[in-house]
Short mmCIF file of C-alpha atoms in Angstrom, two decimals:
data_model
loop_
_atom_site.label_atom_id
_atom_site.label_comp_id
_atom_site.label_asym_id
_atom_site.label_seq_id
_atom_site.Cartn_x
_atom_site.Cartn_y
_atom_site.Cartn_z
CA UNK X 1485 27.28 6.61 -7.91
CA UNK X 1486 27.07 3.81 -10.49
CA UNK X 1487 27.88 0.26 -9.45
CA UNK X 1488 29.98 -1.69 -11.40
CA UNK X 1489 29.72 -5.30 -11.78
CA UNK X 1490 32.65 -6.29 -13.26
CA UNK X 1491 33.12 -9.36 -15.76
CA UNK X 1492 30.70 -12.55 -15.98
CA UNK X 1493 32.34 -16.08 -15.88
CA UNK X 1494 31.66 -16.60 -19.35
CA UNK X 1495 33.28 -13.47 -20.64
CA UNK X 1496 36.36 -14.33 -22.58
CA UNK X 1497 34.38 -17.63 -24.14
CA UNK X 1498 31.69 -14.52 -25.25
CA UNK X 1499 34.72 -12.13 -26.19
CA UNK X 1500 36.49 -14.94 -28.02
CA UNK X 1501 33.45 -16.05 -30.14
CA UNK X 1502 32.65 -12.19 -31.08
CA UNK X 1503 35.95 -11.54 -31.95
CA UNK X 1504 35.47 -14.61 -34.69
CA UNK X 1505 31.90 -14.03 -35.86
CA UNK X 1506 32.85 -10.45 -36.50
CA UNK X 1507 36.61 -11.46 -38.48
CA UNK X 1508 33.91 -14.38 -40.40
CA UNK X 1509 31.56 -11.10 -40.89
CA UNK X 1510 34.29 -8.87 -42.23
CA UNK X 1511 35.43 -11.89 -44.70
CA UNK X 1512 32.30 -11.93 -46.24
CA UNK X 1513 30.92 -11.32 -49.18
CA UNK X 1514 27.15 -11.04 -48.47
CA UNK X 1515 25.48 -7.87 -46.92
CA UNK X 1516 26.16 -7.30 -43.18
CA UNK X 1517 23.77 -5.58 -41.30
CA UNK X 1518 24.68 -2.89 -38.96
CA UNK X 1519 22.97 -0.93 -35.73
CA UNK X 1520 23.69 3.01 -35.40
CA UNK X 1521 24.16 4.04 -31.95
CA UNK X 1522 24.89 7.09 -30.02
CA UNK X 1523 28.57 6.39 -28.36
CA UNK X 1524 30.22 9.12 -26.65
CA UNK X 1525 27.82 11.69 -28.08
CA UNK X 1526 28.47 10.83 -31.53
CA UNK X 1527 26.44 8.24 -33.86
CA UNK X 1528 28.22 4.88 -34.44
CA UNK X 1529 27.43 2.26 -36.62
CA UNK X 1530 28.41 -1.31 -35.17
CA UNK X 1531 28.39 -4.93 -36.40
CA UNK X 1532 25.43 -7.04 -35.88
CA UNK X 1533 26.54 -10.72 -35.53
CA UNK X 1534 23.80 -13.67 -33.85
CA UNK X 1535 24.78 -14.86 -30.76
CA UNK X 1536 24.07 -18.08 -28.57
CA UNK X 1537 21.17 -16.78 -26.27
CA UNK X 1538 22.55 -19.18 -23.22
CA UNK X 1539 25.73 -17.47 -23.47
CA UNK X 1540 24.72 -13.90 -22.62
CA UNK X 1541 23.72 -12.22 -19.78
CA UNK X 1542 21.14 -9.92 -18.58
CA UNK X 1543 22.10 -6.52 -17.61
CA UNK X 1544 22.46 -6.26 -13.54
CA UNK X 1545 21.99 -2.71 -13.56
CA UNK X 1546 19.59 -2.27 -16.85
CA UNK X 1547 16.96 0.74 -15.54
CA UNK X 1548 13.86 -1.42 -16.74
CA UNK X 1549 13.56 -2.81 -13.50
CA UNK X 1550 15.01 -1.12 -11.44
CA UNK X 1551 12.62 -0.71 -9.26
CA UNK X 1552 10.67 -4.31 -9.64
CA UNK X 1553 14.05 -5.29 -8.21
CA UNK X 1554 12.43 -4.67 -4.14
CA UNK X 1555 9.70 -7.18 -4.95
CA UNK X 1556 12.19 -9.42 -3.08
CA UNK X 1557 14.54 -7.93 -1.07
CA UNK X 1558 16.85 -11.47 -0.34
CA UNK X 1559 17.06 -12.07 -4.34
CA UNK X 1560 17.69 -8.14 -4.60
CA UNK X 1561 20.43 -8.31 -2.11
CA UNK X 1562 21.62 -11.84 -3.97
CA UNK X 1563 21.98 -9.47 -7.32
CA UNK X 1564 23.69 -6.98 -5.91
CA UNK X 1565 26.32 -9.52 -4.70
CA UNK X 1566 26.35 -11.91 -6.83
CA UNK X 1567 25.07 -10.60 -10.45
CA UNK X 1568 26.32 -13.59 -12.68
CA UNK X 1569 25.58 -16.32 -10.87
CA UNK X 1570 22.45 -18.41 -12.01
CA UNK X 1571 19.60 -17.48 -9.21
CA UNK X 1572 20.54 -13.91 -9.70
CA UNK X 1573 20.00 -13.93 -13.58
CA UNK X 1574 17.22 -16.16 -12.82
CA UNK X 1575 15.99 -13.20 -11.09
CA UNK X 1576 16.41 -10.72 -13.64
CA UNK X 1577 14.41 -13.18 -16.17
CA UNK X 1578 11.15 -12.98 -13.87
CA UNK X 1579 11.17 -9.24 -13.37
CA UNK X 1580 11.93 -8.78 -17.75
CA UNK X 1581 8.67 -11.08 -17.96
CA UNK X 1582 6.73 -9.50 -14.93
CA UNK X 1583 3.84 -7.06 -14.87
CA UNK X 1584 5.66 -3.33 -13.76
CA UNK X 1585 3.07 -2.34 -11.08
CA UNK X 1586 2.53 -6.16 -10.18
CA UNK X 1587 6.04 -8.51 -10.36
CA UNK X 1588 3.91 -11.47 -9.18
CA UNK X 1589 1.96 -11.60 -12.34
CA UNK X 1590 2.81 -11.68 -15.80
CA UNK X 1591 2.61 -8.68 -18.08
CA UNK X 1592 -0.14 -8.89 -21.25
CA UNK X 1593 3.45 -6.75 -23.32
CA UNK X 1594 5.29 -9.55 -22.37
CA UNK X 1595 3.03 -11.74 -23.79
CA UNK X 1596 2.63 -9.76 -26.92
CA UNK X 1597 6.43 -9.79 -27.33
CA UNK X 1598 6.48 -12.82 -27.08
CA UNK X 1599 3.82 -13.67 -30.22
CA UNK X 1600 5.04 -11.30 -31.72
CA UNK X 1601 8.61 -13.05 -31.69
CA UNK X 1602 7.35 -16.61 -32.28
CA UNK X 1603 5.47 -15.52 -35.76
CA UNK X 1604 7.84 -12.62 -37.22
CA UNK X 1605 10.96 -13.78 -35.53
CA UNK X 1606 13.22 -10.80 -34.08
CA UNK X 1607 12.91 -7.72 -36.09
CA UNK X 1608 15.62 -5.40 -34.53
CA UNK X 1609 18.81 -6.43 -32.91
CA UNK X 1610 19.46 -6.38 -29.33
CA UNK X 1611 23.16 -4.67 -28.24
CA UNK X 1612 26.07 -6.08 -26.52
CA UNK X 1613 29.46 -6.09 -24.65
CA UNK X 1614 32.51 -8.20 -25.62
CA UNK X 1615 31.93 -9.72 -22.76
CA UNK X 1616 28.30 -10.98 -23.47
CA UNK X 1617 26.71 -8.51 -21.47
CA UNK X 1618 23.14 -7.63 -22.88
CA UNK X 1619 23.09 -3.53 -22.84
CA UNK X 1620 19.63 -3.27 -25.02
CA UNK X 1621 17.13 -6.50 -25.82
CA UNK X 1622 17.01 -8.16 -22.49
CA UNK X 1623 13.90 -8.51 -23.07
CA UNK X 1624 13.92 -10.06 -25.89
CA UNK X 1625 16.30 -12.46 -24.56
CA UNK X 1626 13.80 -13.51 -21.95
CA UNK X 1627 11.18 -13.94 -24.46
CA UNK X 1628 13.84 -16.05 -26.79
CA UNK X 1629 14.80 -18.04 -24.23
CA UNK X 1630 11.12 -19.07 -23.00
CA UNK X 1631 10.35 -19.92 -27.17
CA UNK X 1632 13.56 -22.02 -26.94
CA UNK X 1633 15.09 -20.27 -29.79
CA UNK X 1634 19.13 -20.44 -29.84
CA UNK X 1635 20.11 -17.47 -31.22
CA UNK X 1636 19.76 -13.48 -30.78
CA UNK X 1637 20.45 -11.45 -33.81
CA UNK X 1638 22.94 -8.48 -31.19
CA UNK X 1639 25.33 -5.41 -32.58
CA UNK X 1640 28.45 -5.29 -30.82
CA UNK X 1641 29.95 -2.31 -29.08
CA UNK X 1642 33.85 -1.22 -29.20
CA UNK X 1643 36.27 -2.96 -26.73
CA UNK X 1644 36.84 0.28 -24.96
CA UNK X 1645 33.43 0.23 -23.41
CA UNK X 1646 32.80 0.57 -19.54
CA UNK X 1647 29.91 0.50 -17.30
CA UNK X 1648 29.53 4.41 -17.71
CA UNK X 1649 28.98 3.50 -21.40
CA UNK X 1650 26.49 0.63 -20.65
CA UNK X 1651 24.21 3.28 -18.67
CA UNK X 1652 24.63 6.11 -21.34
CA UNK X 1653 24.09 3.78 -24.40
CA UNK X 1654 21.35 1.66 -22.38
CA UNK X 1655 19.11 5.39 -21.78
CA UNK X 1656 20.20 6.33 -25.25
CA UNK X 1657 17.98 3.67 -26.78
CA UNK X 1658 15.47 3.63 -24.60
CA UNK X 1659 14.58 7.07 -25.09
CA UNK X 1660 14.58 6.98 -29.15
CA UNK X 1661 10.59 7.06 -29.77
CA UNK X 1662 10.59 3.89 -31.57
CA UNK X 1663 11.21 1.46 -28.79
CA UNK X 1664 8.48 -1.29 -28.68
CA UNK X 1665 8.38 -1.49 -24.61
CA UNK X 1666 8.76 1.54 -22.86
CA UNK X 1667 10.43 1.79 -19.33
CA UNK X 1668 7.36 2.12 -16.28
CA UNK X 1669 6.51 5.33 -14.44
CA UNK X 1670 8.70 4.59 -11.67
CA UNK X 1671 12.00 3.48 -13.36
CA UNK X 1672 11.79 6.43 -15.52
CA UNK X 1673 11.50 8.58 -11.87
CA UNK X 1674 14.63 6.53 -10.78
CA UNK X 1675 17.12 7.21 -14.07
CA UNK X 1676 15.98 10.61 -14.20
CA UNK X 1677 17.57 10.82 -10.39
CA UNK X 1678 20.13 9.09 -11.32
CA UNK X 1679 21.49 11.65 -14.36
CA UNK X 1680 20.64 14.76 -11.82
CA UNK X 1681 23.12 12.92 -9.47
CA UNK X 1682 25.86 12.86 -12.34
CA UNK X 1683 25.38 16.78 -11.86
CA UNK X 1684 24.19 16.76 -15.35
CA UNK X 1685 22.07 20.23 -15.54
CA UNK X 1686 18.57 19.97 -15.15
CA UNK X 1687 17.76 21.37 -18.06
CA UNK X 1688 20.30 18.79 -20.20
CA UNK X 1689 18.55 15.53 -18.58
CA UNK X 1690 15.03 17.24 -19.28
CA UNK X 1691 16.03 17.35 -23.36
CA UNK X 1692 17.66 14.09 -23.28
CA UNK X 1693 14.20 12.83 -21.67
CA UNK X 1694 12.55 14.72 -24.07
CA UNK X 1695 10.32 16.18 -21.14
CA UNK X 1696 10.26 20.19 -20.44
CA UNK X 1697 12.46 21.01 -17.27
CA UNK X 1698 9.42 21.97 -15.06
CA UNK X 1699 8.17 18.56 -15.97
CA UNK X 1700 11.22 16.98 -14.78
CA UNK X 1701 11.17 19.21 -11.57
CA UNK X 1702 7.55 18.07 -11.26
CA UNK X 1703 8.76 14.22 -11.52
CA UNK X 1704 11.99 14.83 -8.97
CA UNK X 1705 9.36 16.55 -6.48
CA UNK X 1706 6.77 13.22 -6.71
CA UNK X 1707 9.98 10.99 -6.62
CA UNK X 1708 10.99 12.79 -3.31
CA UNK X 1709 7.34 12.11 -1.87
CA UNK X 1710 7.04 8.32 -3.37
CA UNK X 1711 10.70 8.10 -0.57
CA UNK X 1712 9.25 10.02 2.12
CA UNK X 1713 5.77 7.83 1.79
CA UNK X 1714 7.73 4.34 2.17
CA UNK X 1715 10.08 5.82 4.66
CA UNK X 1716 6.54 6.48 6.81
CA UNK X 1717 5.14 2.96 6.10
CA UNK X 1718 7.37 1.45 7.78
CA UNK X 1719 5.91 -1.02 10.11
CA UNK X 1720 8.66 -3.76 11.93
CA UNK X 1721 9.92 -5.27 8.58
CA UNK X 1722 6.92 -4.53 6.76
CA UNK X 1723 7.40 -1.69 4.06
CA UNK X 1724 6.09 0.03 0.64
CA UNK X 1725 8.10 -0.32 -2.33
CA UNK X 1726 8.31 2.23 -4.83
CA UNK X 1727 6.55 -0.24 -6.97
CA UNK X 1728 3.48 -0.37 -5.58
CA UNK X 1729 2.75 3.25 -6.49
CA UNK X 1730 3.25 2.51 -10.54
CA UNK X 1731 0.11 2.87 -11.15
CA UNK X 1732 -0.62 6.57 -9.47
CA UNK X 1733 1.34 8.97 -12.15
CA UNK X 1734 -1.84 10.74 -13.96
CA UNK X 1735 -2.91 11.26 -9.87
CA UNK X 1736 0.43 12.30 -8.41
CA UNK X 1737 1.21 14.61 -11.75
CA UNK X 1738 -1.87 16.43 -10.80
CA UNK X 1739 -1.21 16.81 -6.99
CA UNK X 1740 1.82 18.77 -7.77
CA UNK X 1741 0.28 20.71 -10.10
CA UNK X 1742 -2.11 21.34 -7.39
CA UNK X 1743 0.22 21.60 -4.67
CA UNK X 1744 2.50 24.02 -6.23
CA UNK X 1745 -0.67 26.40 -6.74
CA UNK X 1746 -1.99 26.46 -2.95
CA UNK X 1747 1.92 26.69 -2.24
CA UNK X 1748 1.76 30.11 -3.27
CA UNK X 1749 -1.25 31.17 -1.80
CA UNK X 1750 -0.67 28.99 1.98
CA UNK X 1751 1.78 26.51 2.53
CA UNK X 1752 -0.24 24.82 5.25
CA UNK X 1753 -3.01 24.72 2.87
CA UNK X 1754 -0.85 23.10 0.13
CA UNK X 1755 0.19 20.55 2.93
CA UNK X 1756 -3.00 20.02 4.10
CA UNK X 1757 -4.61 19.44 0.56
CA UNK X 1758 -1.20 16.83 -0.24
CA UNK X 1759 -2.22 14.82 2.60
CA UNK X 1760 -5.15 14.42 2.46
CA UNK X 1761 -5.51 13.69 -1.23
CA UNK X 1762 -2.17 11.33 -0.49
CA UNK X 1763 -4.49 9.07 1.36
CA UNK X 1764 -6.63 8.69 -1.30
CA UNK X 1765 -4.03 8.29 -3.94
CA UNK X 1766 -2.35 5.34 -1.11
CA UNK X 1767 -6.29 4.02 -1.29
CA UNK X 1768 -6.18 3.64 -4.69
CA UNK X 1769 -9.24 6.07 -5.68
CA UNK X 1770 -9.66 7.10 -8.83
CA UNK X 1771 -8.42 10.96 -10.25
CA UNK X 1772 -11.92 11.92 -10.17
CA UNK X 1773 -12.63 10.79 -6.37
CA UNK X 1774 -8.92 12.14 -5.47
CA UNK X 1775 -9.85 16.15 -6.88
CA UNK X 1776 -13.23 16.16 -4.39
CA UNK X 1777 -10.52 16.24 -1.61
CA UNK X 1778 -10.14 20.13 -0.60
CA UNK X 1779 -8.27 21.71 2.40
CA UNK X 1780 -12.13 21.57 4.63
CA UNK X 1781 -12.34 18.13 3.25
CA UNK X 1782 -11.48 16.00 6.46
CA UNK X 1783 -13.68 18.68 8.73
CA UNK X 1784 -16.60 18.99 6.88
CA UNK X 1785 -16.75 15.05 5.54
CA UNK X 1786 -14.71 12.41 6.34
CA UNK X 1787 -14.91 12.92 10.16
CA UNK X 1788 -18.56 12.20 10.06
CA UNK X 1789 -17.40 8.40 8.40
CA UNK X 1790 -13.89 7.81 9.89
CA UNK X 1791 -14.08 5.36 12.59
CA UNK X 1792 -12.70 6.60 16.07
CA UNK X 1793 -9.60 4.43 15.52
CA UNK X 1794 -8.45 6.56 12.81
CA UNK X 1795 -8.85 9.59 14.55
CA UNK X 1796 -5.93 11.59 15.48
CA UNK X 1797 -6.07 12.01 18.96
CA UNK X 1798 -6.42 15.20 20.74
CA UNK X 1799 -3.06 17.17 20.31
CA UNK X 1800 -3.47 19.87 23.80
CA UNK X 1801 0.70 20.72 23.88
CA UNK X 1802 1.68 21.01 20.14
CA UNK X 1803 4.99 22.38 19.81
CA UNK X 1804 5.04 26.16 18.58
CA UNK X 1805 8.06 25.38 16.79
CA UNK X 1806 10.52 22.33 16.04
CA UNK X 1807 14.01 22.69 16.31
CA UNK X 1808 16.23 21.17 13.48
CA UNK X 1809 18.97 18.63 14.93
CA UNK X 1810 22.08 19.86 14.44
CA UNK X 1811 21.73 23.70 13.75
CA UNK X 1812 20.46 26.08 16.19
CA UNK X 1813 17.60 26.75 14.36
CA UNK X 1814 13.67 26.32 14.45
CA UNK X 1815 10.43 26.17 12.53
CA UNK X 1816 7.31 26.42 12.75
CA UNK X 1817 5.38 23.15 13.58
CA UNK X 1818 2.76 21.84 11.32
CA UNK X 1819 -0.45 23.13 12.73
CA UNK X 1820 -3.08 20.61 14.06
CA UNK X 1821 -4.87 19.71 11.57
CA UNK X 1822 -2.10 18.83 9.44
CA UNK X 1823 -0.58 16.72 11.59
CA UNK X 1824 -3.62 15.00 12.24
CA UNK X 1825 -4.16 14.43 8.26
CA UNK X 1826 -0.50 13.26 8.37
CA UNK X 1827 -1.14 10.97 10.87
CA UNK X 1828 -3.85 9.15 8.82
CA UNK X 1829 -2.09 8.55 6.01
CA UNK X 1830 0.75 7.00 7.99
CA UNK X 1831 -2.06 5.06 9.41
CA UNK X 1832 -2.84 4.20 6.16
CA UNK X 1833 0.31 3.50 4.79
CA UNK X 1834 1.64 1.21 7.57
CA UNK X 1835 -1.81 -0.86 7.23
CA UNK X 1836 -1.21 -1.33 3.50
CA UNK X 1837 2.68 -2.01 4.11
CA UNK X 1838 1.68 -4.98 6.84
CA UNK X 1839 -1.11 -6.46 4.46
CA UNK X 1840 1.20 -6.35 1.26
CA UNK X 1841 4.01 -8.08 3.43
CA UNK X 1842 1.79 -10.76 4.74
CA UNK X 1843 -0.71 -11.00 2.24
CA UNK X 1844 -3.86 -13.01 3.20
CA UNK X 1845 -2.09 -14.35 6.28
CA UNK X 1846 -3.90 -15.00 9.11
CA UNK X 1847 -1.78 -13.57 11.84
CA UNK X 1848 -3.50 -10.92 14.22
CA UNK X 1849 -0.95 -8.58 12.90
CA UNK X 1850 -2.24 -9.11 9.31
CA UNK X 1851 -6.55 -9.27 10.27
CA UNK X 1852 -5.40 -5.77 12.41
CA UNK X 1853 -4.15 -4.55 9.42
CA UNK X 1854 -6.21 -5.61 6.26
CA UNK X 1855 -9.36 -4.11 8.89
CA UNK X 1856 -7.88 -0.84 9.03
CA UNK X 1857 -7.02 -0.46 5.35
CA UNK X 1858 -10.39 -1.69 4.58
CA UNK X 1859 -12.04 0.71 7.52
CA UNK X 1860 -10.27 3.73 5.74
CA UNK X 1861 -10.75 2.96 2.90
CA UNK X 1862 -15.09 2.98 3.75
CA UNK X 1863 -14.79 6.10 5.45
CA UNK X 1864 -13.27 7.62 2.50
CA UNK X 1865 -15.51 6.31 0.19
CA UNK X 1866 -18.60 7.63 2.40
CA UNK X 1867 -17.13 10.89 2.77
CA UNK X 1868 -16.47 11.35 -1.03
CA UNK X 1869 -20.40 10.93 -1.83
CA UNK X 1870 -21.75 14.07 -0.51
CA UNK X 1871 -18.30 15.61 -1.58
CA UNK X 1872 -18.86 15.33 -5.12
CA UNK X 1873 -22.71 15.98 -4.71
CA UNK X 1874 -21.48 19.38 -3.15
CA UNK X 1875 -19.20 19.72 -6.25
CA UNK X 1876 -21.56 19.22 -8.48
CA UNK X 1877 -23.47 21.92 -7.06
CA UNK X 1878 -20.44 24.85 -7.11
CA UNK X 1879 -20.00 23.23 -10.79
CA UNK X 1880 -23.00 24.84 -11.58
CA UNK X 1881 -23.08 27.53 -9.92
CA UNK X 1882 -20.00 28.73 -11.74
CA UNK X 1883 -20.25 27.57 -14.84
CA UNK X 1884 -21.33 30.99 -16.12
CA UNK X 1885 -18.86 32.92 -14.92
CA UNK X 1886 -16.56 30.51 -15.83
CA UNK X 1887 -17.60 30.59 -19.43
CA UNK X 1888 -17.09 34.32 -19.19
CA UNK X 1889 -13.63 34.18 -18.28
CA UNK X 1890 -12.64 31.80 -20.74
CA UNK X 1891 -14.17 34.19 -23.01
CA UNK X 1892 -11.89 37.16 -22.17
CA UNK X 1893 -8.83 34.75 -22.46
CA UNK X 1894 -9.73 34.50 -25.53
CA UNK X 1895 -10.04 37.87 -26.58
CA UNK X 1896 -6.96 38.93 -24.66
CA UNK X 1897 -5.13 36.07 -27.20
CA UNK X 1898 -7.44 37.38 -30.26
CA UNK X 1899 -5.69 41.00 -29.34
CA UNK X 1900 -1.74 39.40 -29.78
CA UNK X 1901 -3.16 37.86 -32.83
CA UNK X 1902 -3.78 40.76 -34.19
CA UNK X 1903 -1.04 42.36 -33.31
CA UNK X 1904 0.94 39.82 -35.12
CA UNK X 1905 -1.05 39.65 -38.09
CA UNK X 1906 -0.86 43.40 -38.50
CA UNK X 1907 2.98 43.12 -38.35
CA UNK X 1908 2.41 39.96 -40.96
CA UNK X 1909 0.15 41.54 -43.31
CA UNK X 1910 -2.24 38.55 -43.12
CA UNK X 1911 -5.36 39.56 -41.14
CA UNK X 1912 -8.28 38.69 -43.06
CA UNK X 1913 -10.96 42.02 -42.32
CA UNK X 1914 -13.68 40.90 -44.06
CA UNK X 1915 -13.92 37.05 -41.83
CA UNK X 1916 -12.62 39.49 -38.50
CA UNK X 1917 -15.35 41.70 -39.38
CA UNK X 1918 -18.08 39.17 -39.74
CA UNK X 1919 -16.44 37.60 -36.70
CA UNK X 1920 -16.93 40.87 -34.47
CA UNK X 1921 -20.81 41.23 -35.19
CA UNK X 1922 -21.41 37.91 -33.83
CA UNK X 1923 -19.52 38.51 -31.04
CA UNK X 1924 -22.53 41.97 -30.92
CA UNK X 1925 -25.44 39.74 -31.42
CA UNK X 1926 -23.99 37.35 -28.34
CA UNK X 1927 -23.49 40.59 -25.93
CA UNK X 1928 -27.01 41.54 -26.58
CA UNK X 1929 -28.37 37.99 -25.94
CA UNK X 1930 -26.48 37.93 -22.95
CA UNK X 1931 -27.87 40.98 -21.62
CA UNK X 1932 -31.05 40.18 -22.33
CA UNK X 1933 -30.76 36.74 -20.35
CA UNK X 1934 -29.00 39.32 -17.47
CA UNK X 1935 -31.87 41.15 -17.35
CA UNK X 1936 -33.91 38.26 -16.30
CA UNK X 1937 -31.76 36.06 -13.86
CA UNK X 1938 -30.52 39.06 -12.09
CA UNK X 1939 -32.29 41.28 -9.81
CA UNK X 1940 -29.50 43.40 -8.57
CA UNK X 1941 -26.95 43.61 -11.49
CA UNK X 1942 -23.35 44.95 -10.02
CA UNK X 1943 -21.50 46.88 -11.85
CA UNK X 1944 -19.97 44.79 -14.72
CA UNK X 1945 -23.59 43.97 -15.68
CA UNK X 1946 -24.80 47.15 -15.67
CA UNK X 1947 -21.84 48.12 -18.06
CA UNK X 1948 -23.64 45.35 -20.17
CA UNK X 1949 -27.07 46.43 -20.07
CA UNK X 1950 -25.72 50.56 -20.93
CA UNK X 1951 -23.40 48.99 -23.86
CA UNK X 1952 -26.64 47.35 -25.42
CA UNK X 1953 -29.25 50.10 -24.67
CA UNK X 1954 -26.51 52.53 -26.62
CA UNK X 1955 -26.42 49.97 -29.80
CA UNK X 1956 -30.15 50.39 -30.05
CA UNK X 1957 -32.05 47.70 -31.98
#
C-alpha cells in the first residue's frame, strides 16, 4: 500500500500564494505558459506560475530514490516519521544530488544539471501540489537551491489531488522519453512492484513502462533475487541494500535469460549455474568473466583456488526432502553441490555486508571480513583464467558448425519471405536468382574444404559431397 504523508507546515502559506499567482496569471494580459499532463488518464493542461524555492518541499515518497533512501537507515526511519521536518528534507536533498549506485558521492548528472541550470536557466517547469509539494523537478529544486536561485518556474495541479495522484502523475512523467534524468535500475525494479501490487495487470504496467511483459517478468524475477540476496547477507546488523547492486542490470538481465533456459532442461542445473554466477555478479566481475561460470564450474576450477575456509564442509546426512512449515507437505532438498555453491555466496555476501557496514574499520570483525571478500574474490579470479582459456578453445571448435546453423536460420526465414512476397507480388527473381547461384558456388567450396578436414564424413557431409559430385563442374 501507498503511504500517505499528509500536509507540510507550510501548506496553506503555499496554497494561499498559488491561489494568488494563478488569479494575477488569469488577470493578465501577457502569454501564460502552460504544462500538459496526464490526470486521471486524460491529458490536462495546467498553469505554470514561479514559485519561492524555500517554500516547497521535496516529495517524501518520489520513486527516484527510493531505494538510495537505506543508505541510512536512522535518517530513513526519520523520513518515514517525520517527512516535513528540516533533517528529513535535508535528507531527501543529499540523495536528489547523490550518485544512484554510490549515495556517498556525488553524481557527474547532477553536476551537469546543475551547469546546465546556471548558464540556460530552467528550461521546463517542475509540477506541484497546492500545498507546495514538489510531484516532478525535485531535482531541479536541489540544484536551484545549491545555485541560490529564488525561484522555480512549477505548473500547478487541481485542488482535488491526493497522494494516489502524486504517484500516478509522478510515473507519468517520468516515463515520457524526454525526461533529462532517468530513474536508476533499481528504483525502476521497485515502482514496477509497486503498480503489480495495485493489481494492475501485468501486461498494463509492462505498456505503461514501455517494456514487453516478459521483460517485466524478467525484472520482477531479478527483483525477487536482489530480496532474497540481502535477506542472506545478513550478518548481526550488518546488511546489503538493494543499492549496492545498481550497477549489476546488463549481468543479472542475462542470468535470467540464462536461468530460465537450463530451467527447462534441469532445475538443479539452473540453480546451480544462478549461484554460482551470483557470486561473481556479488564480486563485482565483469559480464564477460560472469558467462565462463558453467554448472562444472566450481568442480573442475574454482576448487583448485578457493581457500579451505570457503569450502563447504562435508554434508554426510543431507535431508532427502524438506518439509514446508505449515502444510504437510515436502520437497526435494537441494542436492549437494548446490547447497554448497549456496553456501559460498552467503559467505560472500555476509563478508561484503560486514565490510560495507564498517568500512575500513579496524575491528577484528571488519579485517575477518574485508580478508574473506578479498580471499574469494582471488580464488575466483584464478579459477576464471583457465576457464576462459578452455572457452576459447570450444569457441573454436564450434565456430563452424555454428556458422552452419545460423545459415539454415536464415534460409528457414528466406522461405517465409518468400512466402510473403509471393502473396505480395514483390519478389524480385532476377536478384533471388543471382542470389541462389552464390549460395551453389559456396556449397561447392564448402565441400571441397569437407573433403580435406574430414576423414570420416557422417552423413550430412556425405549428402554434401553427392549434391556437388551430381552438379558436375
Amino acid at each position: 500500500m501507498r503511504k500517505e504523508f499528509g500536509r507540510p507546515p507550510l501548506a496553506e502559506e503555499n496554497r494561499s500564494l498559488v491561489e494568488q499567482r494563478l488569479k494575477e496569471l488569469s488577470e493578465g494580459a501577457g502569454v501564460r505558459e502552460t504544462l500538459t499532463i496526464e490526470w486521471r488518464t486524460q491529458p490536462l493542461h495546467v498553469e505554470v506560475i514561479d514559485m519561492p524555492v524555500e517554500m516547497l518541499y521535496y516529495n517524501p515518497g518520489t520513486h527516484r530514490i527510493r531505494a538510495q533512501r537505506s543508505y541510512n537507515p536512522d535518517r530513513d526511519q526519520l523520513l518515514d516519521e517525520s517527512p516535513w521536518i528540516g533533517e528529513s528534507q535535508d535528507y531527501l536533498h543529499h540523495l536528489l544530488m547523490a550518485l544512484p549506485a554510490d549515495p556517498g558521492r556525488p553524481d557527474p548528472d547532477f553536476t551537469e544539471l546543475l551547469n546546465s541550470l546556471r548558464d540556460y536557466r530552467q528550461n521546463e517547469p517542475g509540477l506541484i501540489t497546492r500545498d507546495g509539494i514538489l510531484v516532478n523537478g525535485n531535482t531541479r529544486r536541489a540544484a536551484l537551491k545549491e545555485l541560490g536561485v529564488p525561484n522555480i518556474r512549477v505548473g500547478v495541479l487541481p485542488e482535488s489531488c491526493t497522494w494516489d495522484d502524486i504517484n500516478a502523475v509522478e510515473l507519468a512523467l517520468q516515463l515520457r522519453p524526454d525526461q533529462r534524468r532517468e530513474y536508476s535500475y533499481i528504483n525502476e525494479l521497485i515502482t514496477i512492484d509497486e503498480q503489480l501490487a495495485l493489481n494492475r495487470p501485468l501486461t498494463e504496467v509492462a505498456k505503461s513502462f514501455r517494456r514487453r511483459a516478459d521483460t517485466v517478468e524478467a525484472d520482477m524475477w531479478i527483483l525477487a533475487t536482489l530480496n532474497d540476496l540481502r535477506e542472506r547477507s545478513v550478518d548481526g546488523k550488518a546488511q546489503l541494500k538493494l543499492v549496492d547492486f545498481e550497477g549489476a542490470k546488463e549481468r543479472l538481465r542475462e542470468l535470467w535469460r540464462r536461468y530460465r533456459k537450463d530451467r527447462a532442461v534441469s532445475a538443479e542445473k539452473a540453480e546451480l549455474v544462478k549461484e554460482l554466477r551470483l557470486a561473481a555478479i556479488v564480486m563485482d566481475f565483469s559480464k564477460t568473466d560472469v558467462r565462463l561460470i558453467e554448472d562444472d564450474f566450481r568442480a573442475r576450477y574454482l576448487d583448485r583456488t578457493l581457500p579451505e575456509s570457503l569450502k563447504a564442509e562435508a554434508r554426510t546426512e543431507a535431508p532427502a526432502a524438506v518439509r514446508i512449515p505449515g502444510l504437510n507437505r515436502t520437497v526435494m532438498a537441494a542436492s549437494a553441490s548446490v547447497a554448497e555453491a549456496k553456501e559460498l555466496t552467503n559467505a560472500i555476501l555476509k563478508a561484503k555486508a560486514v565490510e560495507k557496514a564498517e568500512g575500513e574499520g579496524v575491528s577484528e570483525r571488519a579485517v575477518a571480513a574485508a580478508r574473506t571478500f578479498a580471499d574469494a574474490r582471488e580464488a575466483m579470479d584464478q579459477a576464471l583464467k583457465p576457464a576462459g582459456k578452455d572457452a576459447r578453445v570450444r569457441k573454436r571448435k564450434q565456430a563452424a558448425p555454428d556458422r552452419i546453423t545460423d545459415a539454415c536460420e536464415d534460409i528457414e526465414q528466406c522461405i517465409t519471405d518468400l512466402t510473403l512476397a509471393k502473396a505480395s507480388g514483390s519478389l524480385d527473381e532476377e536478384a533471388f536468382d543471382e542470389a541462389v547461384l552464390v549460395l551453389r558456388q559456396s556449397l561447392t567450396k564448402l565441400a571441397v574444404a569437407t573433403q580435406r578436414s574430414i576423414k570420416a564424413p557422417g552423413d550430412g557431409v556425405s549428402w554434401l559431397h553427392d549434391a556437388v559430385r551430381q552438379e558436375g563442374p
